[in-house]
PDB file of N, CA, C and O in Angstrom:
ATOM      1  N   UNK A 875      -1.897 -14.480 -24.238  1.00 84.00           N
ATOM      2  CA  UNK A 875      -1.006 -13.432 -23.817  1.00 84.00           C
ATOM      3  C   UNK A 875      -1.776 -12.416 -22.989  1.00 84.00           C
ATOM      4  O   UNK A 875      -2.904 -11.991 -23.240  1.00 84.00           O
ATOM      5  N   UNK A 876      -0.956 -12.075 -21.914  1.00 88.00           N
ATOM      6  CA  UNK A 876      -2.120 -11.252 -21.147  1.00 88.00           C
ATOM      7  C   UNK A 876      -0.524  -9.572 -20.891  1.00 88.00           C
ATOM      8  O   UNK A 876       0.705  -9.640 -20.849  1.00 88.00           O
ATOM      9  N   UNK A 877      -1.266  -8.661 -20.815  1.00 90.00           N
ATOM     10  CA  UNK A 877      -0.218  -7.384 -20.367  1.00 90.00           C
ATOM     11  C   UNK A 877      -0.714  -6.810 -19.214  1.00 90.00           C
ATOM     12  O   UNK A 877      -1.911  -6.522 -19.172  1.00 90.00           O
ATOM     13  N   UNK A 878       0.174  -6.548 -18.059  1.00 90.00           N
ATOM     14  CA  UNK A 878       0.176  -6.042 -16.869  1.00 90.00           C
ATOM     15  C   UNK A 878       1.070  -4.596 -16.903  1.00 90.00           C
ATOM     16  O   UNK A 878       2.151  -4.284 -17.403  1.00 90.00           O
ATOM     17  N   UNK A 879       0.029  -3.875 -16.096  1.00 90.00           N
ATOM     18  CA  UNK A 879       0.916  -2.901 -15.692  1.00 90.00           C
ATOM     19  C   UNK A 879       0.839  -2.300 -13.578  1.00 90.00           C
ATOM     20  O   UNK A 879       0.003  -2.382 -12.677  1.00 90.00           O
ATOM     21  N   UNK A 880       2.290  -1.733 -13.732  1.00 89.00           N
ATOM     22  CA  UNK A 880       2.603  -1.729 -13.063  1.00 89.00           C
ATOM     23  C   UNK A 880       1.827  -0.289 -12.203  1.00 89.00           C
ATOM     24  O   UNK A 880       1.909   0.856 -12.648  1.00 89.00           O
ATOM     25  N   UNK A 881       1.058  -0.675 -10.856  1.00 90.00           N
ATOM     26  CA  UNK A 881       0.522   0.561 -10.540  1.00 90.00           C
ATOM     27  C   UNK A 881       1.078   1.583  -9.773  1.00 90.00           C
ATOM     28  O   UNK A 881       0.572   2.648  -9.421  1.00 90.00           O
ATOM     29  N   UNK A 882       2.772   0.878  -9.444  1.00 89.00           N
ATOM     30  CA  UNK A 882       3.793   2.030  -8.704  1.00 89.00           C
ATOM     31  C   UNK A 882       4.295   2.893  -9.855  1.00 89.00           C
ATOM     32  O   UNK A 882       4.107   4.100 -10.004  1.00 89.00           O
ATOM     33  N   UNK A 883       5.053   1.950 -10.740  1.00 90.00           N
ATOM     34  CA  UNK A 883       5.996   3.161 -11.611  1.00 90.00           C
ATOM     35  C   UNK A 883       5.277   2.915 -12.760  1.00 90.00           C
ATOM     36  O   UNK A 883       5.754   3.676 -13.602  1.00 90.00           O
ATOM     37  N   UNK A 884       4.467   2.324 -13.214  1.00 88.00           N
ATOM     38  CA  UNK A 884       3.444   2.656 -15.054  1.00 88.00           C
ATOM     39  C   UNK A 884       4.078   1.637 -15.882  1.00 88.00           C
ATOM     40  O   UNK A 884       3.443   1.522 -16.931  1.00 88.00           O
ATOM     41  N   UNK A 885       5.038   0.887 -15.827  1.00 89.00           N
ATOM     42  CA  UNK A 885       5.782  -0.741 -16.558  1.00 89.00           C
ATOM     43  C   UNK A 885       4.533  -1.445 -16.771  1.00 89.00           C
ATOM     44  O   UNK A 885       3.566  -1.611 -16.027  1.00 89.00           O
ATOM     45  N   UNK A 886       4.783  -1.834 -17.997  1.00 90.00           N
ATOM     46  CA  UNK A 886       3.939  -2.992 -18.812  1.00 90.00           C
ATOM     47  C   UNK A 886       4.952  -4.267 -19.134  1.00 90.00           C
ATOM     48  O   UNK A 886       5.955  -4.172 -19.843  1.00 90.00           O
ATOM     49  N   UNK A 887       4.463  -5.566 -18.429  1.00 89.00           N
ATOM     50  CA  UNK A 887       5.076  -6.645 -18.442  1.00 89.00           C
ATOM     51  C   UNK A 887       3.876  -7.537 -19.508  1.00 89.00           C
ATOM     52  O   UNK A 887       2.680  -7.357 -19.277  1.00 89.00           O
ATOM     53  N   UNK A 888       4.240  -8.341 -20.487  1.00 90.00           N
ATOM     54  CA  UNK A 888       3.373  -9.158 -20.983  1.00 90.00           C
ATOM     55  C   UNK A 888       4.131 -10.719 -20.609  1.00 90.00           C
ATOM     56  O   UNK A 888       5.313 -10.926 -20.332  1.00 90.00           O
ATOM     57  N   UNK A 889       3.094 -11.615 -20.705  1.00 89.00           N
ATOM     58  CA  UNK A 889       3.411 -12.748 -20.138  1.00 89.00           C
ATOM     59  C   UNK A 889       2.574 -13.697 -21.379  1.00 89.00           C
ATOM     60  O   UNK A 889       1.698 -13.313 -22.154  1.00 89.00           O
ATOM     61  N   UNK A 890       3.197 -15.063 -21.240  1.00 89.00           N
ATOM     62  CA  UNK A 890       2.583 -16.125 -22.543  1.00 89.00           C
ATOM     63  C   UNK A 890       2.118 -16.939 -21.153  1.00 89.00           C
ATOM     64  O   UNK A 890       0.969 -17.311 -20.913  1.00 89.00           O
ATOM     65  N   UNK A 891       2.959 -17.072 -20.539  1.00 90.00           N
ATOM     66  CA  UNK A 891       2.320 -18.379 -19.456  1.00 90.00           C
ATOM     67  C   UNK A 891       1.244 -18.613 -18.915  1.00 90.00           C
ATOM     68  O   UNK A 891       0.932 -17.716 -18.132  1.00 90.00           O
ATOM     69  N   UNK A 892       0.607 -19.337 -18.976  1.00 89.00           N
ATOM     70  CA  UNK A 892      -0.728 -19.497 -18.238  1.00 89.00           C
ATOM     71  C   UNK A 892      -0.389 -19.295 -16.906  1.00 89.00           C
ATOM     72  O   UNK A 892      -0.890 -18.248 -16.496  1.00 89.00           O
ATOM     73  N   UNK A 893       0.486 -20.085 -15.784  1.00 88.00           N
ATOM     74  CA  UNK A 893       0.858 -20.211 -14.935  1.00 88.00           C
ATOM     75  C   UNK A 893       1.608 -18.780 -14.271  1.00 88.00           C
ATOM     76  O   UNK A 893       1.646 -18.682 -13.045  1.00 88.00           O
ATOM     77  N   UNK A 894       2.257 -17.574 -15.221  1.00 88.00           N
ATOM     78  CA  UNK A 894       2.608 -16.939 -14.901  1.00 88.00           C
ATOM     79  C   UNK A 894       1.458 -15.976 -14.928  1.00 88.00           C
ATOM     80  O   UNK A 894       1.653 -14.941 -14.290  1.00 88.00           O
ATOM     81  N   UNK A 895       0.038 -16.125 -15.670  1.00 87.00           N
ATOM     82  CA  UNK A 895      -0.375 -14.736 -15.811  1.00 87.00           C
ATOM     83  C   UNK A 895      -1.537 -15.079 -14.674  1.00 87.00           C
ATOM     84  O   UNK A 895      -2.241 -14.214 -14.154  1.00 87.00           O
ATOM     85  N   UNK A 896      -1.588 -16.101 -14.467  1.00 86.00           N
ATOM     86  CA  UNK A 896      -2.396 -16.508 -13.007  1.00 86.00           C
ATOM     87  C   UNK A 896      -2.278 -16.090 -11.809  1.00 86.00           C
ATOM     88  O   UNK A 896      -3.151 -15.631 -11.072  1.00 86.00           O
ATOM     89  N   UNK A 897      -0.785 -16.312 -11.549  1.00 87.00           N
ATOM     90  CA  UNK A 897      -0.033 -15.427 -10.120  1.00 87.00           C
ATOM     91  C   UNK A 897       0.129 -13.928 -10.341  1.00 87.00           C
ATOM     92  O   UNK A 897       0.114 -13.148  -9.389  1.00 87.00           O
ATOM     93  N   UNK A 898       0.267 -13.576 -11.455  1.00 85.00           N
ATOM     94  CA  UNK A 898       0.040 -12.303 -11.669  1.00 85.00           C
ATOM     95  C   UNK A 898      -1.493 -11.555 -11.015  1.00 85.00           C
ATOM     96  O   UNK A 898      -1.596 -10.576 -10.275  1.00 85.00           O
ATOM     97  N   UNK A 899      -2.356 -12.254 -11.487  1.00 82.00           N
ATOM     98  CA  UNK A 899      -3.765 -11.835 -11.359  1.00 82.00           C
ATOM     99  C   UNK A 899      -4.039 -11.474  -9.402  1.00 82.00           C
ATOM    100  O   UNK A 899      -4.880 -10.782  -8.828  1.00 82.00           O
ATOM    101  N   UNK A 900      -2.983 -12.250  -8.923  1.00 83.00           N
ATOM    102  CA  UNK A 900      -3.032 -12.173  -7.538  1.00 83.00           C
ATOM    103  C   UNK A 900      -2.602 -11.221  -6.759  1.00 83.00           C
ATOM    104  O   UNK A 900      -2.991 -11.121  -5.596  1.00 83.00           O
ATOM    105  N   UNK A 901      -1.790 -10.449  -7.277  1.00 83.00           N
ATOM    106  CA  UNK A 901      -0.796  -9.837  -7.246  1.00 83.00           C
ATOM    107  C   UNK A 901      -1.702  -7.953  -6.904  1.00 83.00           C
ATOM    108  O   UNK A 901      -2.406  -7.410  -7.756  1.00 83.00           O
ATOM    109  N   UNK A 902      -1.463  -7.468  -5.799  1.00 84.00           N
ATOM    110  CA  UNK A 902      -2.234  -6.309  -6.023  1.00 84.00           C
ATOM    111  C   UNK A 902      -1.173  -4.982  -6.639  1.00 84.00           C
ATOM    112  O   UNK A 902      -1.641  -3.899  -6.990  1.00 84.00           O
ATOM    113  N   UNK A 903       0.056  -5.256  -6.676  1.00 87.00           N
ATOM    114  CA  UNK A 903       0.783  -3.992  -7.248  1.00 87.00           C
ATOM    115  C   UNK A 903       0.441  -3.986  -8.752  1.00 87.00           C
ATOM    116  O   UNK A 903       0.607  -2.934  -9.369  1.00 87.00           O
ATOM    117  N   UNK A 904      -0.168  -5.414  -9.586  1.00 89.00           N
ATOM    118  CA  UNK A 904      -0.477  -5.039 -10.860  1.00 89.00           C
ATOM    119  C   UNK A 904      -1.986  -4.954 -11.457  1.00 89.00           C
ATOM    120  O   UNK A 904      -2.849  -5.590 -10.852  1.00 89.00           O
ATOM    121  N   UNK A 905      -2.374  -4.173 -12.658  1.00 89.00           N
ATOM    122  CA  UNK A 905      -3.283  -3.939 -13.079  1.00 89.00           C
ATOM    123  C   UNK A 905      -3.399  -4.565 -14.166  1.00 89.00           C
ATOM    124  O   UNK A 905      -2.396  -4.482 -14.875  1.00 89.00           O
ATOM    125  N   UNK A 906      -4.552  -5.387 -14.730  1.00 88.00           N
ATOM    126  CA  UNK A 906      -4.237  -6.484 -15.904  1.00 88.00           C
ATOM    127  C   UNK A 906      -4.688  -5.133 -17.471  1.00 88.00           C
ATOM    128  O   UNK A 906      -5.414  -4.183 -17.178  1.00 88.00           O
ATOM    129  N   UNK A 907      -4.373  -5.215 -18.365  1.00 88.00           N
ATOM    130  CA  UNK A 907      -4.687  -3.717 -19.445  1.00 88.00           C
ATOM    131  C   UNK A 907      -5.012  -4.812 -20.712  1.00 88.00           C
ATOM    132  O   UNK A 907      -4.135  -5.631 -20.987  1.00 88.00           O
ATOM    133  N   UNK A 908      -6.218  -4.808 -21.434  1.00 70.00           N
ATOM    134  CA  UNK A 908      -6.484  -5.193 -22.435  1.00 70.00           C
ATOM    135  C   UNK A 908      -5.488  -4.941 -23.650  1.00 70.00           C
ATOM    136  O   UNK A 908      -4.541  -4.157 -23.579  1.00 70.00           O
ATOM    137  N   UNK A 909      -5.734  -5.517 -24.509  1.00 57.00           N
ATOM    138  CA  UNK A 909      -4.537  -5.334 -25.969  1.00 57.00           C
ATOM    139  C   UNK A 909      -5.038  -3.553 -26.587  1.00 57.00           C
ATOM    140  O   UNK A 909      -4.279  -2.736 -27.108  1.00 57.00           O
ATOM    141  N   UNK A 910      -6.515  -3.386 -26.301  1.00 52.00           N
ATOM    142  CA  UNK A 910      -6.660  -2.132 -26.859  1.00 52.00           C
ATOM    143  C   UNK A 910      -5.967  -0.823 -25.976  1.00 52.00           C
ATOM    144  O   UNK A 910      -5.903   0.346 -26.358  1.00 52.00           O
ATOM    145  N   UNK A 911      -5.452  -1.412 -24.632  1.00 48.00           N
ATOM    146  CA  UNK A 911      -5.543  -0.172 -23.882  1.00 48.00           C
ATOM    147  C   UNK A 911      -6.433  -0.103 -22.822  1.00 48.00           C
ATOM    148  O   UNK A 911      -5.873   0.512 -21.914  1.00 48.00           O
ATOM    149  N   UNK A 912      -7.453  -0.410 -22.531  1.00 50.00           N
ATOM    150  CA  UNK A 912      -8.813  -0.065 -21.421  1.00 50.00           C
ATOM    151  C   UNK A 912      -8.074  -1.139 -20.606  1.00 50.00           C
ATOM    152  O   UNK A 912      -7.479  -2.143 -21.000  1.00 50.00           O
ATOM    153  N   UNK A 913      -8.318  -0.546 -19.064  1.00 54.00           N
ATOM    154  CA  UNK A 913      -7.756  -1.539 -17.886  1.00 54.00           C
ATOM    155  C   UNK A 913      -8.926  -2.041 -17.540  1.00 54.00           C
ATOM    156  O   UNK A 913      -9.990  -1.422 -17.575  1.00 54.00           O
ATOM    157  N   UNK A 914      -8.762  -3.268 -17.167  1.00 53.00           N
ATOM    158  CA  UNK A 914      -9.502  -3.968 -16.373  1.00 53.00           C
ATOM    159  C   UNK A 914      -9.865  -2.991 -14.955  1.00 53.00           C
ATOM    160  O   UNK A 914      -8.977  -2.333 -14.414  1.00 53.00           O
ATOM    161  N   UNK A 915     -11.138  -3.002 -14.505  1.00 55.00           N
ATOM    162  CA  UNK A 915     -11.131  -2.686 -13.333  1.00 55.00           C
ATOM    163  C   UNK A 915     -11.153  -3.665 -11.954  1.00 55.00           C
ATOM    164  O   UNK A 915     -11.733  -4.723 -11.711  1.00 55.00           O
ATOM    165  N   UNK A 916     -10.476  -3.027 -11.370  1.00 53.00           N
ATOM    166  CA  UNK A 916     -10.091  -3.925 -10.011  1.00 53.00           C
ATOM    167  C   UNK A 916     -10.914  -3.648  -8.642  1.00 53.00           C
ATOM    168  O   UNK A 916     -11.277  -2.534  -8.266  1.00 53.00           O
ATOM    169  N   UNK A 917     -11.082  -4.568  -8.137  1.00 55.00           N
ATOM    170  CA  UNK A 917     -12.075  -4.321  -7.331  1.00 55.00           C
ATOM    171  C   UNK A 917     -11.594  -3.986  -5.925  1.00 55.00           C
ATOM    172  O   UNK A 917     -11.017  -4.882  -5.309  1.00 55.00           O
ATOM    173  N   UNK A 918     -11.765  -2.806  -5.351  1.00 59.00           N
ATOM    174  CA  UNK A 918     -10.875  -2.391  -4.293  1.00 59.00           C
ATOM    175  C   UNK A 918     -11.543  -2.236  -2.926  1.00 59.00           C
ATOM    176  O   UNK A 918     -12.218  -1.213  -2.814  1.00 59.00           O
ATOM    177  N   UNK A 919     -11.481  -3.192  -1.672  1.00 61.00           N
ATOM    178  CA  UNK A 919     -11.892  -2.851  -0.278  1.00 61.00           C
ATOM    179  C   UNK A 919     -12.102  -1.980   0.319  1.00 61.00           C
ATOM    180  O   UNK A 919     -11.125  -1.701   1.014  1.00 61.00           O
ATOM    181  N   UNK A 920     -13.001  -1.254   0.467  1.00 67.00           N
ATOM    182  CA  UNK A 920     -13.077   0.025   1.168  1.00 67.00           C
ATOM    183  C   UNK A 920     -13.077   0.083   2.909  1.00 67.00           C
ATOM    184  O   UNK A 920     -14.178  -0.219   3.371  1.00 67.00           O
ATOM    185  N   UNK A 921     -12.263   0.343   3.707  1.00 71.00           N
ATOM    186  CA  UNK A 921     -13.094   0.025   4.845  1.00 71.00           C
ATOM    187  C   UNK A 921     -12.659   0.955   6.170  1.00 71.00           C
ATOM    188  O   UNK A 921     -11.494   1.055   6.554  1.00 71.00           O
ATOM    189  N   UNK A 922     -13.743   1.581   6.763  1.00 77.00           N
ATOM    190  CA  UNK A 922     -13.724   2.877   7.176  1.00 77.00           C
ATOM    191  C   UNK A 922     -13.090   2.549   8.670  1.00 77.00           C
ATOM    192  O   UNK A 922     -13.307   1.568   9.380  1.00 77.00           O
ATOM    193  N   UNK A 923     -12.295   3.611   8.897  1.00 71.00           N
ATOM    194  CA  UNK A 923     -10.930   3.753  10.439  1.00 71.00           C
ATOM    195  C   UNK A 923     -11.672   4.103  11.140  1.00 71.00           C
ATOM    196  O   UNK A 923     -12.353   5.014  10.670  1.00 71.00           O
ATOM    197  N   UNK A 924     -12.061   3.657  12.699  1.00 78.00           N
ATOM    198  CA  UNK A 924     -12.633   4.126  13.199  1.00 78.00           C
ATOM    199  C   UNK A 924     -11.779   5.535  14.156  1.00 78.00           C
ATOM    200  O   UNK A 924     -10.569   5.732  14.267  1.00 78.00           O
ATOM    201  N   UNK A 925     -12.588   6.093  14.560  1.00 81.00           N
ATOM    202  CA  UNK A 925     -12.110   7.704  14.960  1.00 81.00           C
ATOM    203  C   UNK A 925     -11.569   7.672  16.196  1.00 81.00           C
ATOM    204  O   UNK A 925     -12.503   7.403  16.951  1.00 81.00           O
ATOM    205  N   UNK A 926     -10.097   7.858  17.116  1.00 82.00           N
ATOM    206  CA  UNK A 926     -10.244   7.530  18.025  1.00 82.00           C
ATOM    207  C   UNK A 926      -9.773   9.020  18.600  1.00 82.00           C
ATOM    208  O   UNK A 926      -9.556  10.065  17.985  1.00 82.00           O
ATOM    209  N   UNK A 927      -9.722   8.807  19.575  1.00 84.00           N
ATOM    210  CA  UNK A 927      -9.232  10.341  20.056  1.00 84.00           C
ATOM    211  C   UNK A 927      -7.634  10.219  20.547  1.00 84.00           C
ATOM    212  O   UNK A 927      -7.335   9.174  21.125  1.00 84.00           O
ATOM    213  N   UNK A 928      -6.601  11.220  20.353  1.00 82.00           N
ATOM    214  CA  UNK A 928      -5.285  11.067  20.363  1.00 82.00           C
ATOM    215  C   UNK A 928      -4.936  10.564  21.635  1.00 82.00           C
ATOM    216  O   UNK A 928      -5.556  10.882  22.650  1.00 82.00           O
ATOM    217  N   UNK A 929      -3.744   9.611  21.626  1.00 83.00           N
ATOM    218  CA  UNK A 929      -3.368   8.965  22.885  1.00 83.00           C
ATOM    219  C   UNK A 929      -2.152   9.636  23.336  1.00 83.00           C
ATOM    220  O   UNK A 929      -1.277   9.841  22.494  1.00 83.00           O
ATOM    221  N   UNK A 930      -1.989   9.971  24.427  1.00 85.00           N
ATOM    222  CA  UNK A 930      -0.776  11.788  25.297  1.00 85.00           C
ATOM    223  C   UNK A 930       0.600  10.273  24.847  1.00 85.00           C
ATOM    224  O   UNK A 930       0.537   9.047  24.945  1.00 85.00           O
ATOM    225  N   UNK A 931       1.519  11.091  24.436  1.00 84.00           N
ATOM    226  CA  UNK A 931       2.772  10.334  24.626  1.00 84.00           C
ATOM    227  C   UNK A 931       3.647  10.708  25.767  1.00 84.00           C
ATOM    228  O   UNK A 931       3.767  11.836  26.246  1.00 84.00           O
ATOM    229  N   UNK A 932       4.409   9.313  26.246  1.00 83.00           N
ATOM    230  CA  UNK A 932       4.820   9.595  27.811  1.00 83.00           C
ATOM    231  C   UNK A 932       6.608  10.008  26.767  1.00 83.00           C
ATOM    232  O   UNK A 932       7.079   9.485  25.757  1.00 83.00           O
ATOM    233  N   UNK A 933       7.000  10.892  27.461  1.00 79.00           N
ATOM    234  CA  UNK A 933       8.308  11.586  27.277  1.00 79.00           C
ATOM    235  C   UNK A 933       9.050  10.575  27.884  1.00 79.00           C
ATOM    236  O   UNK A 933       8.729  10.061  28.956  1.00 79.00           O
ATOM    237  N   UNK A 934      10.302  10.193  27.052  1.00 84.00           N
ATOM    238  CA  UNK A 934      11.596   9.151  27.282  1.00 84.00           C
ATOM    239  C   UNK A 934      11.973   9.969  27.759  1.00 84.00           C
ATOM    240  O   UNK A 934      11.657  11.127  27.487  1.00 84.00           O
ATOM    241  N   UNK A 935      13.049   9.505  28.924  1.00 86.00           N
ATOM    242  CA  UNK A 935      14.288  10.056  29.538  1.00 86.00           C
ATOM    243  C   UNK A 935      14.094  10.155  30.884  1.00 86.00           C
ATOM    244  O   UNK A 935      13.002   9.709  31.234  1.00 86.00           O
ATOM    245  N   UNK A 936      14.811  10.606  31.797  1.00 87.00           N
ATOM    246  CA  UNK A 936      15.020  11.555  33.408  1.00 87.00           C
ATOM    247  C   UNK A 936      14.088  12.763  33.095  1.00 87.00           C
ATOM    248  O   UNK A 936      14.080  13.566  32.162  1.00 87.00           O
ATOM    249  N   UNK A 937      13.061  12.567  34.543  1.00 80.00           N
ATOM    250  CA  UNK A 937      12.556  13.376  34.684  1.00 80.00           C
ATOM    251  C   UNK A 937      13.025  15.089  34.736  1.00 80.00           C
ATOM    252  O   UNK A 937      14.066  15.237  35.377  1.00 80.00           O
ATOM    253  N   UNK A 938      12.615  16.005  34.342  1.00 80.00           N
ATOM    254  CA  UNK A 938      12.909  17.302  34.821  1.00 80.00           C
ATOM    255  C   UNK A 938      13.209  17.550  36.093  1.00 80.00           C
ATOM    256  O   UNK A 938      12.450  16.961  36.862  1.00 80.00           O
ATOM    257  N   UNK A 939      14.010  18.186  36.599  1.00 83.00           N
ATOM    258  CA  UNK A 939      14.105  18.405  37.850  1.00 83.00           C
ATOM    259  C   UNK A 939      13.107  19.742  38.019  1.00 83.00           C
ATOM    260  O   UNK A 939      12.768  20.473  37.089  1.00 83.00           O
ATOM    261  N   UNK A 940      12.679  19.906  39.566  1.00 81.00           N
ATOM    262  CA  UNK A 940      11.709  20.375  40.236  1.00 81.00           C
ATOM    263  C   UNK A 940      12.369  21.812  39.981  1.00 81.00           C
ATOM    264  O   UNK A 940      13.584  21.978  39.880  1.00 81.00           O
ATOM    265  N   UNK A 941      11.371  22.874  39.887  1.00 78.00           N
ATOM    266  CA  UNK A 941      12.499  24.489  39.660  1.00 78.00           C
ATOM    267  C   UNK A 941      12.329  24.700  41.086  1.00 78.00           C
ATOM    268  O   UNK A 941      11.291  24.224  41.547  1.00 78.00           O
ATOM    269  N   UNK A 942      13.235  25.403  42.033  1.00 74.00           N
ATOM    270  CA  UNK A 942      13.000  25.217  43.615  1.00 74.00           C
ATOM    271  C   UNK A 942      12.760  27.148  43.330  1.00 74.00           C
ATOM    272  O   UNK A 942      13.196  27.705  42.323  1.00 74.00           O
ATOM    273  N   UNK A 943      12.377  27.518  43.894  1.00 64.00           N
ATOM    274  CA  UNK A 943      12.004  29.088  44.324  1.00 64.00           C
ATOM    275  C   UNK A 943      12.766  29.694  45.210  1.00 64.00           C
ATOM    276  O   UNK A 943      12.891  29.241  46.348  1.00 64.00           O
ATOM    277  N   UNK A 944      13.563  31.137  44.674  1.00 63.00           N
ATOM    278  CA  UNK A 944      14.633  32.089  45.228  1.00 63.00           C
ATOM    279  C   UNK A 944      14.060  32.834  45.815  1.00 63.00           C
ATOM    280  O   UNK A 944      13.058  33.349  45.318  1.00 63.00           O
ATOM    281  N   UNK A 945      14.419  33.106  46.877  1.00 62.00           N
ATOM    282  CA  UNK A 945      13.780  35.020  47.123  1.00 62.00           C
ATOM    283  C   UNK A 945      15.350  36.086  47.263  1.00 62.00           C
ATOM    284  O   UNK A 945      15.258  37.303  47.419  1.00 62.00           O
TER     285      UNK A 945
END
């Protein structure tokens, strides 16, 4: 018997299946939790964004019209 919990909303699912607690293990929304309580720790990818500098967004639509000058 293995118990999963859930790392969106905190649900604990237990499972008998071998087959079910296998695909479980694959699964990254769950966390596997020993019978005492202590979670397994999961081993999580770290991997750094590189920095880019902001890209100008082009404005949808018809251009502005030109303001023409009064005297």
């Amino acid at each position: 018997m293995a118990t999963f919990r859930c790392l969106a909303s905190g649900n604990t699912v237990t499972f008998t299946q071998q087959h079910d607690i296998d695909s479980m293990r694959g699964h990254g929304g769950y966390v596997r939790v020993d019978d005492q309580g202590a979670e397994v720790p999961v081993q999580e990818a770290s991997k750094e964004l590189p920095m880019t500098a902001p890209t100008p967004v082009k404005r949808m639509g018809r251009p502005r019209k030109a303001a023409e000058a009064t005297i």
